[in-house]
Amino acid sequence: MSSRAGRTRCIAGGVSVLAMCIAGVLHAQEAAPEQPTQLDTVIVTGTNIRGAEPAGNAVQVISAEQIRDSGKATIGDFLRELPANFAGGVGMSDNVQGGQDASVAGSNMTGGQGVNLRGLGALSTLVLVNGRRLAAAGQYGDFVDISNIPTNAVSHIEVLLDGASAVYGSDAVGGVVNIITKRSDDGAHTSVRVGTTTQGGGEQYQVGQTWGTHWDRGGLIVGYEFNRQNNVLANDRGIYNGGDFSDRGGVNWRKANARAGSAANLFSGNAAANGNVAWTVPGGAGTGLTAGSLVPVADGVGNTYDAWDRVDIVPQMDRHSVFLGFEQDVGESTSLYGDLRYTRRRGEYNQGYQALYGTLAPTNPYFIPGVANNFGVLIDDRPLQREVGVDSYAAVFGASFELGGSWRGEATASYSREEQFRDSDVQRNANIYDYLPTPAGGQAQAPTAIACSLMGLTAANLPANANAQQRYCAGLGYAAFNPWTTEGLSEQVLSQLIGYENLNFTSWLAQASFKVDGDLFEIGGGAVKLAAGADWRRENIGGDLDFNWRSTSDQSTVFGTTERDVGALFAELAIPLVGKQNQKAYAKKFDVSIAGRYERGSGLGDFSTFNPKVGFDYKPTDNLTVRGSWGTSFHAPPMRYAYNGVQPITGGNGAFMRADLYNAPCNTSMVPLNGVGGTPGGDGNCTFTAIVVSGGAGPTLKPEESRTWTLGLDYKPEWAPGLSLGAGYFNLKIDDRIVRIQAGTLGSILAQLFSTGTTPYMGSLELNPGVDRVRDLIENDPRYLGQLGAGPVQSPAEVAMIINATQLNLASLKMDGVDFNLGYGWDTEAAGAFDLFARGTWLNSYEVQSAPGADYVDQLGKYSAGGNPVQLRSQQGLRWTRGDLRATLTMNYVDDYVCADGCYVPNAAGLPSLSATPVKIDAWTTFDLSLDYDLSRLGGFFGQSKLNFTAVNFTDRDPPFVDGGTAANDALADPYDPANATVLGRTLVLSFDKRW
């Protein structure tokens, strides 16, 4: 700390945090390393009161140096390894299929990264920067994107693992992550970072430059950071093996569900990825073919393709960030401070090649007479692309001022904005905007662009007896599509088969706060302190869409803008019952805190709630602290969860019928089957017709409400200098939990339903709905988009299930566990200094109740594509320092767990079959090695410089194998669980830091 750190001036960082000058040690995840002079204020997360630590809770502190030494390029990548951050947060970069709430194809539009403390979901973790809220990210505004925050702007990160709505309001259910940025520094600081994975791809480049200064009454810092992450292709990793997992006892998904090729297959029955192939075409121009030209297929499989070919598991992503921070005293009683930050992030995703299944019409000039022209072909002219981007803005300005005596006031205003876009290539396999009249006087969906391409009709060759569909297609002037050619397709034909979806969303949040705090009166342990204030914020999010993949013409639609005002009143007391003045034997300190916050939201999704919290710190001896807390918290539904207007996009608000996608065992009697893909009553999997209603549920959603109590201890014995032990038990229950069925999890949910007769999502499934219920949904729900995909047109009577994949206050959850940490440091004259550390979270229970009165279902350590927590995650290691050299070895451990439902094994024919018994998923242990060398003694250019080499997962350990395809007809099945492991393998990083 600089000499200015001894002054009593303290600046609060926002309504719900306190910036203060402290000389004590925070309850830390590990001892904070020595850092350069940069700040004279430290923000303490979890309290509003100057000079007080959050009674009842330990705050974990992560320094900027720890982030640098970890080898991780971003804050999100670093926090992913935090033991309490179960299930990896949202939108991890290598999560390709993680359902519409996690993947870039769904509502996480730009590949943003969030935090998921306790495994409760990113919705239930409050993320702050300098104590201020940020604009929400994603299409639904359901997480804060920490990937937009430059690492060289970070002073440290504070993590509170407890409910904290009594201090912060909504969202602080699982805990709080408060990212503290720099507001001053001494001189210039240059950082250069290069890295690569040893299995191929993933090169990383990062350059940062800051300049800061102090003056007599203030300080300033400005900075810039550039980060590039090159892409990693799935086929750079042997674990994918082209979709064939049979070498690990898994399914050959390529053979089962990728029955298409550059040279087309022809099916004896319906065209489908798992259909029976009777012939292949010989290739070449594909003109003038006859039945005799075809090549017979004996095994029913024919040509197959690698669904992972040209698929990015990590995209190319560029980020440019600039920032400014300042602090300034004005007179003897007022202090000003502020922050400005802008980030521009752009990324590109390869999505692989598009397989197309369909039927060539007799009107097409390439029709082959004498055989069924049901085909499967790979459109391999170019991979599909997805471009994403975000422009992120944030500004904070605050003032702290004396009010007389010990009392001080603070006023803070902030604004944050996220402008996001996603431009995607999409197969043109739907038409929800164009309709044709029916003979009965109604209307039917017009053919899709692909269907018209297969007809091959123009005004010149239109038959005299053409029907309405044929006349419609002929009027488009399309070129005929030839699926038999292995030569390149024309740009016109490609544009008929592959369309676009360009989505833009903008969210912003404005916040204004005022608080006062000071001493009320003296008691035996010291001064009773009070903080009280008011907070207001406005949240806004809206978007628009341009697309042609669900129409034969270009379409534009604007999504309704949602807005909410939230006002709050809060107060907090710090009561020192026992202190230095009245301490006794076995009562050295006893502090109690009492906090409460009333918060009310108006706009879309009204709510009002009051949340109290009580905490205590008790020191029976100078070496032992016993702490505990009790409180309630809540999470208000994001506004887009309460918006049920039409959003005709992937992961958006819509309802659609599918007759070809959802599977049940062919011997089930729970729902009627289509008889496609198997014989009802026999072995294997059969399809059934379902309508899926997805997206926002409307304004009926209620806030999630939780109750938490904790009890812990911290021990630093005098008899063992350098030893510190900490453990904290937590018990959490959440009612009215907001859940929804996601695309990535639906397969395992249906598998559980048909194997056990129930599922935690039972309240979202309507089995065998009546015809009137189905007809009402089709005719009166404006979100209904029609029937998508292949298969015959189905009537309301043939709908076997309605799947309500909207957000619902469906469940309750209860969990308990222990957070623990250990540190021990010792010095030796001959060998240097050693520091042993361990930290982790052990869960005792994680149980979900699907509906009031239902039984709780144990989900702890149960595989889910949406991510359930495992029982134990931990980090442990040893740090050695001698002279200018420091080495750190860290072991990262993720406990084993099981796939109870939804994992596949090959049957006698090698095709996917749901495992009848739980499948064990092995524990995952990786090692990181960091070497840090201070170059200063070399002098000259190397003065005040450091060199760091880090090997992440230096043993190159693959993630545990999981054969958990989203459905039995999945071609793009993941071979591992991205919620609990990464597939990047060994990553080598070299960084250079210099102060000028």
GROMACS .gro file of N, CA, C and O in nm, residues 367-457:
model
  364
  367PHE      N    1  -3.476  -3.663  -6.136
  367PHE     CA    2  -3.550  -3.775  -6.076
  367PHE      C    3  -3.507  -3.906  -6.140
  367PHE      O    4  -3.491  -3.917  -6.262
  368ILE      N    5  -3.485  -4.008  -6.055
  368ILE     CA    6  -3.445  -4.141  -6.104
  368ILE      C    7  -3.570  -4.229  -6.110
  368ILE      O    8  -3.628  -4.263  -6.005
  369PRO      N    9  -3.615  -4.267  -6.226
  369PRO     CA   10  -3.738  -4.349  -6.235
  369PRO      C   11  -3.712  -4.491  -6.186
  369PRO      O   12  -3.602  -4.543  -6.191
  370GLY      N   13  -3.817  -4.548  -6.131
  370GLY     CA   14  -3.813  -4.688  -6.094
  370GLY      C   15  -3.772  -4.714  -5.951
  370GLY      O   16  -3.776  -4.830  -5.907
  371VAL      N   17  -3.732  -4.614  -5.875
  371VAL     CA   18  -3.695  -4.632  -5.735
  371VAL      C   19  -3.752  -4.516  -5.654
  371VAL      O   20  -3.784  -4.410  -5.709
  372ALA      N   21  -3.764  -4.539  -5.525
  372ALA     CA   22  -3.802  -4.430  -5.435
  372ALA      C   23  -3.684  -4.332  -5.426
  372ALA      O   24  -3.571  -4.372  -5.399
  373ASN      N   25  -3.710  -4.206  -5.452
  373ASN     CA   26  -3.604  -4.105  -5.452
  373ASN      C   27  -3.586  -4.041  -5.315
  373ASN      O   28  -3.569  -3.921  -5.301
  374ASN      N   29  -3.594  -4.125  -5.211
  374ASN     CA   30  -3.571  -4.078  -5.074
  374ASN      C   31  -3.421  -4.082  -5.048
  374ASN      O   32  -3.360  -4.189  -5.051
  375PHE      N   33  -3.362  -3.969  -5.019
  375PHE     CA   34  -3.216  -3.960  -5.021
  375PHE      C   35  -3.162  -3.895  -4.893
  375PHE      O   36  -3.232  -3.828  -4.818
  376GLY      N   37  -3.031  -3.916  -4.871
  376GLY     CA   38  -2.954  -3.844  -4.772
  376GLY      C   39  -2.823  -3.804  -4.836
  376GLY      O   40  -2.753  -3.888  -4.894
  377VAL      N   41  -2.788  -3.675  -4.829
  377VAL     CA   42  -2.666  -3.627  -4.893
  377VAL      C   43  -2.603  -3.520  -4.804
  377VAL      O   44  -2.673  -3.449  -4.731
  378LEU      N   45  -2.471  -3.511  -4.812
  378LEU     CA   46  -2.398  -3.412  -4.735
  378LEU      C   47  -2.368  -3.292  -4.824
  378LEU      O   48  -2.307  -3.307  -4.930
  379ILE      N   49  -2.412  -3.175  -4.779
  379ILE     CA   50  -2.383  -3.051  -4.853
  379ILE      C   51  -2.246  -3.003  -4.804
  379ILE      O   52  -2.235  -2.927  -4.707
  380ASP      N   53  -2.140  -3.050  -4.871
  380ASP     CA   54  -2.005  -3.025  -4.822
  380ASP      C   55  -1.931  -2.921  -4.905
  380ASP      O   56  -1.808  -2.918  -4.907
  381ASP      N   57  -2.006  -2.834  -4.973
  381ASP     CA   58  -1.941  -2.727  -5.049
  381ASP      C   59  -1.868  -2.629  -4.958
  381ASP      O   60  -1.762  -2.579  -4.991
  382ARG      N   61  -1.927  -2.601  -4.843
  382ARG     CA   62  -1.861  -2.516  -4.744
  382ARG      C   63  -1.928  -2.541  -4.610
  382ARG      O   64  -2.048  -2.571  -4.604
  383PRO      N   65  -1.852  -2.529  -4.500
  383PRO     CA   66  -1.914  -2.548  -4.368
  383PRO      C   67  -2.006  -2.431  -4.336
  383PRO      O   68  -1.985  -2.317  -4.382
  384LEU      N   69  -2.107  -2.459  -4.257
  384LEU     CA   70  -2.192  -2.351  -4.208
  384LEU      C   71  -2.112  -2.264  -4.111
  384LEU      O   72  -2.024  -2.312  -4.040
  385GLN      N   73  -2.145  -2.137  -4.110
  385GLN     CA   74  -2.072  -2.041  -4.027
  385GLN      C   75  -2.168  -1.970  -3.932
  385GLN      O   76  -2.287  -1.957  -3.958
  386ARG      N   77  -2.111  -1.926  -3.822
  386ARG     CA   78  -2.185  -1.841  -3.729
  386ARG      C   79  -2.091  -1.731  -3.683
  386ARG      O   80  -1.981  -1.759  -3.635
  387GLU      N   81  -2.131  -1.606  -3.698
  387GLU     CA   82  -2.053  -1.493  -3.651
  387GLU      C   83  -2.126  -1.429  -3.533
  387GLU      O   84  -2.248  -1.410  -3.538
  388VAL      N   85  -2.051  -1.398  -3.430
  388VAL     CA   86  -2.110  -1.340  -3.310
  388VAL      C   87  -2.030  -1.218  -3.269
  388VAL      O   88  -1.913  -1.202  -3.306
  389GLY      N   89  -2.093  -1.132  -3.192
  389GLY     CA   90  -2.021  -1.015  -3.144
  389GLY      C   91  -2.098  -0.944  -3.036
  389GLY      O   92  -2.220  -0.959  -3.021
  390VAL      N   93  -2.025  -0.865  -2.959
  390VAL     CA   94  -2.086  -0.784  -2.855
  390VAL      C   95  -2.003  -0.659  -2.836
  390VAL      O   96  -1.880  -0.661  -2.845
  391ASP      N   97  -2.072  -0.548  -2.818
  391ASP     CA   98  -2.010  -0.424  -2.775
  391ASP      C   99  -2.061  -0.397  -2.635
  391ASP      O  100  -2.182  -0.381  -2.613
  392SER      N  101  -1.969  -0.391  -2.540
  392SER     CA  102  -2.003  -0.381  -2.398
  392SER      C  103  -1.952  -0.249  -2.344
  392SER      O  104  -1.835  -0.214  -2.362
  393TYR      N  105  -2.041  -0.176  -2.275
  393TYR     CA  106  -2.008  -0.045  -2.218
  393TYR      C  107  -2.041  -0.044  -2.069
  393TYR      O  108  -2.141  -0.105  -2.027
  394ALA      N  109  -1.962   0.025  -1.991
  394ALA     CA  110  -1.992   0.041  -1.849
  394ALA      C  111  -1.931   0.171  -1.800
  394ALA      O  112  -1.819   0.208  -1.838
  395ALA      N  113  -2.006   0.243  -1.717
  395ALA     CA  114  -1.959   0.369  -1.659
  395ALA      C  115  -2.011   0.380  -1.517
  395ALA      O  116  -2.127   0.346  -1.490
  396VAL      N  117  -1.926   0.426  -1.427
  396VAL     CA  118  -1.961   0.447  -1.286
  396VAL      C  119  -1.907   0.582  -1.243
  396VAL      O  120  -1.794   0.618  -1.277
  397PHE      N  121  -1.987   0.656  -1.169
  397PHE     CA  122  -1.939   0.779  -1.106
  397PHE      C  123  -1.999   0.786  -0.967
  397PHE      O  124  -2.119   0.764  -0.948
  398GLY      N  125  -1.914   0.816  -0.867
  398GLY     CA  126  -1.961   0.821  -0.730
  398GLY      C  127  -1.892   0.928  -0.649
  398GLY      O  128  -1.784   0.977  -0.685
  399ALA      N  129  -1.956   0.963  -0.539
  399ALA     CA  130  -1.902   1.062  -0.447
  399ALA      C  131  -1.927   1.016  -0.305
  399ALA      O  132  -2.036   0.969  -0.272
  400SER      N  133  -1.824   1.029  -0.221
  400SER     CA  134  -1.834   0.997  -0.079
  400SER      C  135  -1.801   1.124  -0.002
  400SER      O  136  -1.706   1.195  -0.036
  401PHE      N  137  -1.880   1.154   0.103
  401PHE     CA  138  -1.864   1.285   0.168
  401PHE      C  139  -1.896   1.274   0.317
  401PHE      O  140  -1.978   1.191   0.359
  402GLU      N  141  -1.828   1.356   0.393
  402GLU     CA  142  -1.848   1.361   0.538
  402GLU      C  143  -1.982   1.425   0.571
  402GLU      O  144  -2.025   1.521   0.506
  403LEU      N  145  -2.050   1.370   0.675
  403LEU     CA  146  -2.177   1.425   0.721
  403LEU      C  147  -2.169   1.477   0.863
  403LEU      O  148  -2.270   1.519   0.919
  404GLY      N  149  -2.051   1.470   0.921
  404GLY     CA  150  -2.035   1.512   1.059
  404GLY      C  151  -2.012   1.395   1.151
  404GLY      O  152  -2.079   1.291   1.139
  405GLY      N  153  -1.918   1.409   1.242
  405GLY     CA  154  -1.884   1.300   1.332
  405GLY      C  155  -1.831   1.182   1.254
  405GLY      O  156  -1.747   1.196   1.164
  406SER      N  157  -1.878   1.064   1.288
  406SER     CA  158  -1.834   0.944   1.216
  406SER      C  159  -1.918   0.916   1.093
  406SER      O  160  -1.892   0.819   1.021
  407TRP      N  161  -2.017   0.996   1.067
  407TRP     CA  162  -2.112   0.966   0.960
  407TRP      C  163  -2.062   1.012   0.825
  407TRP      O  164  -2.000   1.118   0.812
  408ARG      N  165  -2.091   0.928   0.728
  408ARG     CA  166  -2.047   0.956   0.592
  408ARG      C  167  -2.157   0.914   0.495
  408ARG      O  168  -2.227   0.815   0.517
  409GLY      N  169  -2.172   0.988   0.389
  409GLY     CA  170  -2.270   0.957   0.287
  409GLY      C  171  -2.202   0.919   0.157
  409GLY      O  172  -2.085   0.951   0.134
  410GLU      N  173  -2.277   0.851   0.074
  410GLU     CA  174  -2.224   0.812  -0.057
  410GLU      C  175  -2.336   0.808  -0.159
  410GLU      O  176  -2.446   0.757  -0.133
  411ALA      N  177  -2.310   0.866  -0.276
  411ALA     CA  178  -2.403   0.863  -0.388
  411ALA      C  179  -2.329   0.807  -0.509
  411ALA      O  180  -2.218   0.852  -0.540
  412THR      N  181  -2.391   0.711  -0.577
  412THR     CA  182  -2.326   0.645  -0.690
  412THR      C  183  -2.428   0.624  -0.801
  412THR      O  184  -2.542   0.585  -0.776
  413ALA      N  185  -2.384   0.651  -0.924
  413ALA     CA  186  -2.466   0.625  -1.042
  413ALA      C  187  -2.383   0.544  -1.140
  413ALA      O  188  -2.262   0.564  -1.153
  414SER      N  189  -2.449   0.452  -1.209
  414SER     CA  190  -2.378   0.367  -1.304
  414SER      C  191  -2.469   0.333  -1.421
  414SER      O  192  -2.592   0.334  -1.409
  415TYR      N  193  -2.405   0.300  -1.534
  415TYR     CA  194  -2.478   0.261  -1.654
  415TYR      C  195  -2.398   0.152  -1.723
  415TYR      O  196  -2.275   0.160  -1.735
  416SER      N  197  -2.467   0.050  -1.768
  416SER     CA  198  -2.403  -0.062  -1.836
  416SER      C  199  -2.489  -0.101  -1.955
  416SER      O  200  -2.612  -0.097  -1.948
  417ARG      N  201  -2.422  -0.143  -2.064
  417ARG     CA  202  -2.496  -0.172  -2.188
  417ARG      C  203  -2.426  -0.285  -2.264
  417ARG      O  204  -2.303  -0.291  -2.272
  418GLU      N  205  -2.507  -0.379  -2.317
  418GLU     CA  206  -2.457  -0.489  -2.399
  418GLU      C  207  -2.532  -0.488  -2.533
  418GLU      O  208  -2.654  -0.506  -2.535
  419GLU      N  209  -2.459  -0.466  -2.641
  419GLU     CA  210  -2.516  -0.474  -2.776
  419GLU      C  211  -2.462  -0.601  -2.841
  419GLU      O  212  -2.345  -0.611  -2.873
  420GLN      N  213  -2.551  -0.699  -2.862
  420GLN     CA  214  -2.510  -0.832  -2.904
  420GLN      C  215  -2.569  -0.865  -3.042
  420GLN      O  216  -2.679  -0.821  -3.075
  421PHE      N  217  -2.494  -0.945  -3.117
  421PHE     CA  218  -2.550  -0.996  -3.243
  421PHE      C  219  -2.501  -1.138  -3.268
  421PHE      O  220  -2.396  -1.180  -3.220
  422ARG      N  221  -2.581  -1.211  -3.345
  422ARG     CA  222  -2.545  -1.344  -3.391
  422ARG      C  223  -2.599  -1.362  -3.532
  422ARG      O  224  -2.720  -1.353  -3.554
  423ASP      N  225  -2.509  -1.384  -3.628
  423ASP     CA  226  -2.546  -1.405  -3.767
  423ASP      C  227  -2.512  -1.549  -3.803
  423ASP      O  228  -2.395  -1.589  -3.799
  424SER      N  229  -2.613  -1.628  -3.838
  424SER     CA  230  -2.594  -1.772  -3.855
  424SER      C  231  -2.641  -1.820  -3.992
  424SER      O  232  -2.739  -1.769  -4.048
  425ASP      N  233  -2.569  -1.920  -4.045
  425ASP     CA  234  -2.618  -1.999  -4.158
  425ASP      C  235  -2.710  -2.107  -4.103
  425ASP      O  236  -2.674  -2.176  -4.007
  426VAL      N  237  -2.826  -2.125  -4.166
  426VAL     CA  238  -2.924  -2.223  -4.116
  426VAL      C  239  -2.991  -2.290  -4.235
  426VAL      O  240  -3.024  -2.225  -4.335
  427GLN      N  241  -3.014  -2.421  -4.225
  427GLN     CA  242  -3.084  -2.494  -4.330
  427GLN      C  243  -3.227  -2.441  -4.344
  427GLN      O  244  -3.296  -2.419  -4.244
  428ARG      N  245  -3.273  -2.424  -4.468
  428ARG     CA  246  -3.404  -2.364  -4.494
  428ARG      C  247  -3.512  -2.473  -4.496
  428ARG      O  248  -3.577  -2.499  -4.598
  429ASN      N  249  -3.534  -2.533  -4.379
  429ASN     CA  250  -3.622  -2.650  -4.371
  429ASN      C  251  -3.757  -2.620  -4.308
  429ASN      O  252  -3.825  -2.709  -4.260
  430ALA      N  253  -3.796  -2.494  -4.303
  430ALA     CA  254  -3.926  -2.459  -4.244
  430ALA      C  255  -3.983  -2.338  -4.318
  430ALA      O  256  -3.910  -2.262  -4.384
  431ASN      N  257  -4.114  -2.323  -4.309
  431ASN     CA  258  -4.180  -2.206  -4.367
  431ASN      C  259  -4.299  -2.172  -4.279
  431ASN      O  260  -4.404  -2.238  -4.287
  432ILE      N  261  -4.284  -2.073  -4.196
  432ILE     CA  262  -4.388  -2.038  -4.101
  432ILE      C  263  -4.457  -1.906  -4.135
  432ILE      O  264  -4.545  -1.861  -4.062
  433TYR      N  265  -4.417  -1.845  -4.247
  433TYR     CA  266  -4.474  -1.715  -4.282
  433TYR      C  267  -4.560  -1.720  -4.408
  433TYR      O  268  -4.639  -1.630  -4.433
  434ASP      N  269  -4.543  -1.822  -4.489
  434ASP     CA  270  -4.615  -1.828  -4.616
  434ASP      C  271  -4.719  -1.940  -4.610
  434ASP      O  272  -4.687  -2.053  -4.572
  435TYR      N  273  -4.842  -1.908  -4.649
  435TYR     CA  274  -4.952  -2.004  -4.641
  435TYR      C  275  -5.026  -2.012  -4.775
  435TYR      O  276  -5.028  -1.915  -4.854
  436LEU      N  277  -5.089  -2.125  -4.797
  436LEU     CA  278  -5.169  -2.149  -4.916
  436LEU      C  279  -5.311  -2.185  -4.875
  436LEU      O  280  -5.331  -2.249  -4.770
  437PRO      N  281  -5.411  -2.150  -4.957
  437PRO     CA  282  -5.549  -2.189  -4.924
  437PRO      C  283  -5.569  -2.339  -4.944
  437PRO      O  284  -5.507  -2.401  -5.031
  438THR      N  285  -5.655  -2.396  -4.863
  438THR     CA  286  -5.691  -2.538  -4.875
  438THR      C  287  -5.829  -2.549  -4.940
  438THR      O  288  -5.908  -2.454  -4.938
  439PRO      N  289  -5.860  -2.665  -4.998
  439PRO     CA  290  -5.993  -2.681  -5.061
  439PRO      C  291  -6.107  -2.658  -4.964
  439PRO      O  292  -6.216  -2.618  -5.005
  440ALA      N  293  -6.084  -2.683  -4.835
  440ALA     CA  294  -6.192  -2.666  -4.737
  440ALA      C  295  -6.208  -2.522  -4.694
  440ALA      O  296  -6.289  -2.492  -4.606
  441GLY      N  297  -6.131  -2.432  -4.752
  441GLY     CA  298  -6.144  -2.291  -4.717
  441GLY      C  299  -6.049  -2.246  -4.608
  441GLY      O  300  -6.054  -2.130  -4.567
  442GLY      N  301  -5.963  -2.334  -4.561
  442GLY     CA  302  -5.865  -2.295  -4.460
  442GLY      C  303  -5.733  -2.258  -4.523
  442GLY      O  304  -5.727  -2.212  -4.638
  443GLN      N  305  -5.624  -2.277  -4.448
  443GLN     CA  306  -5.493  -2.250  -4.504
  443GLN      C  307  -5.393  -2.351  -4.451
  443GLN      O  308  -5.410  -2.407  -4.343
  444ALA      N  309  -5.290  -2.376  -4.529
  444ALA     CA  310  -5.185  -2.470  -4.492
  444ALA      C  311  -5.051  -2.404  -4.517
  444ALA      O  312  -5.039  -2.310  -4.598
  445GLN      N  313  -4.948  -2.453  -4.448
  445GLN     CA  314  -4.816  -2.398  -4.467
  445GLN      C  315  -4.768  -2.421  -4.610
  445GLN      O  316  -4.787  -2.528  -4.667
  446ALA      N  317  -4.708  -2.319  -4.667
  446ALA     CA  318  -4.651  -2.331  -4.800
  446ALA      C  319  -4.524  -2.417  -4.794
  446ALA      O  320  -4.465  -2.433  -4.687
  447PRO      N  321  -4.481  -2.472  -4.905
  447PRO     CA  322  -4.358  -2.552  -4.905
  447PRO      C  323  -4.237  -2.469  -4.861
  447PRO      O  324  -4.232  -2.347  -4.876
  448THR      N  325  -4.137  -2.539  -4.810
  448THR     CA  326  -4.013  -2.473  -4.770
  448THR      C  327  -3.927  -2.447  -4.893
  448THR      O  328  -3.952  -2.499  -5.002
  449ALA      N  329  -3.821  -2.369  -4.873
  449ALA     CA  330  -3.728  -2.342  -4.983
  449ALA      C  331  -3.663  -2.471  -5.030
  449ALA      O  332  -3.641  -2.490  -5.152
  450ILE      N  333  -3.632  -2.561  -4.938
  450ILE     CA  334  -3.572  -2.688  -4.978
  450ILE      C  335  -3.672  -2.772  -5.056
  450ILE      O  336  -3.638  -2.833  -5.159
  451ALA      N  337  -3.796  -2.776  -5.010
  451ALA     CA  338  -3.898  -2.854  -5.081
  451ALA      C  339  -3.916  -2.802  -5.223
  451ALA      O  340  -3.931  -2.882  -5.318
  452CYS      N  341  -3.914  -2.671  -5.240
  452CYS     CA  342  -3.927  -2.615  -5.375
  452CYS      C  343  -3.805  -2.648  -5.461
  452CYS      O  344  -3.817  -2.672  -5.581
  453SER      N  345  -3.686  -2.649  -5.399
  453SER     CA  346  -3.566  -2.686  -5.473
  453SER      C  347  -3.574  -2.829  -5.522
  453SER      O  348  -3.524  -2.863  -5.630
  454LEU      N  349  -3.634  -2.918  -5.443
  454LEU     CA  350  -3.648  -3.058  -5.481
  454LEU      C  351  -3.754  -3.078  -5.589
  454LEU      O  352  -3.749  -3.175  -5.665
  455MET      N  353  -3.855  -2.987  -5.597
  455MET     CA  354  -3.955  -2.997  -5.703
  455MET      C  355  -3.894  -2.964  -5.840
  455MET      O  356  -3.933  -3.022  -5.941
  456GLY      N  357  -3.800  -2.869  -5.842
  456GLY     CA  358  -3.735  -2.834  -5.968
  456GLY      C  359  -3.827  -2.771  -6.069
  456GLY      O  360  -3.808  -2.789  -6.191
  457LEU      N  361  -3.925  -2.696  -6.024
  457LEU     CA  362  -4.025  -2.638  -6.113
  457LEU      C  363  -4.000  -2.491  -6.140
  457LEU      O  364  -3.958  -2.416  -6.051
   0.00000   0.00000   0.00000
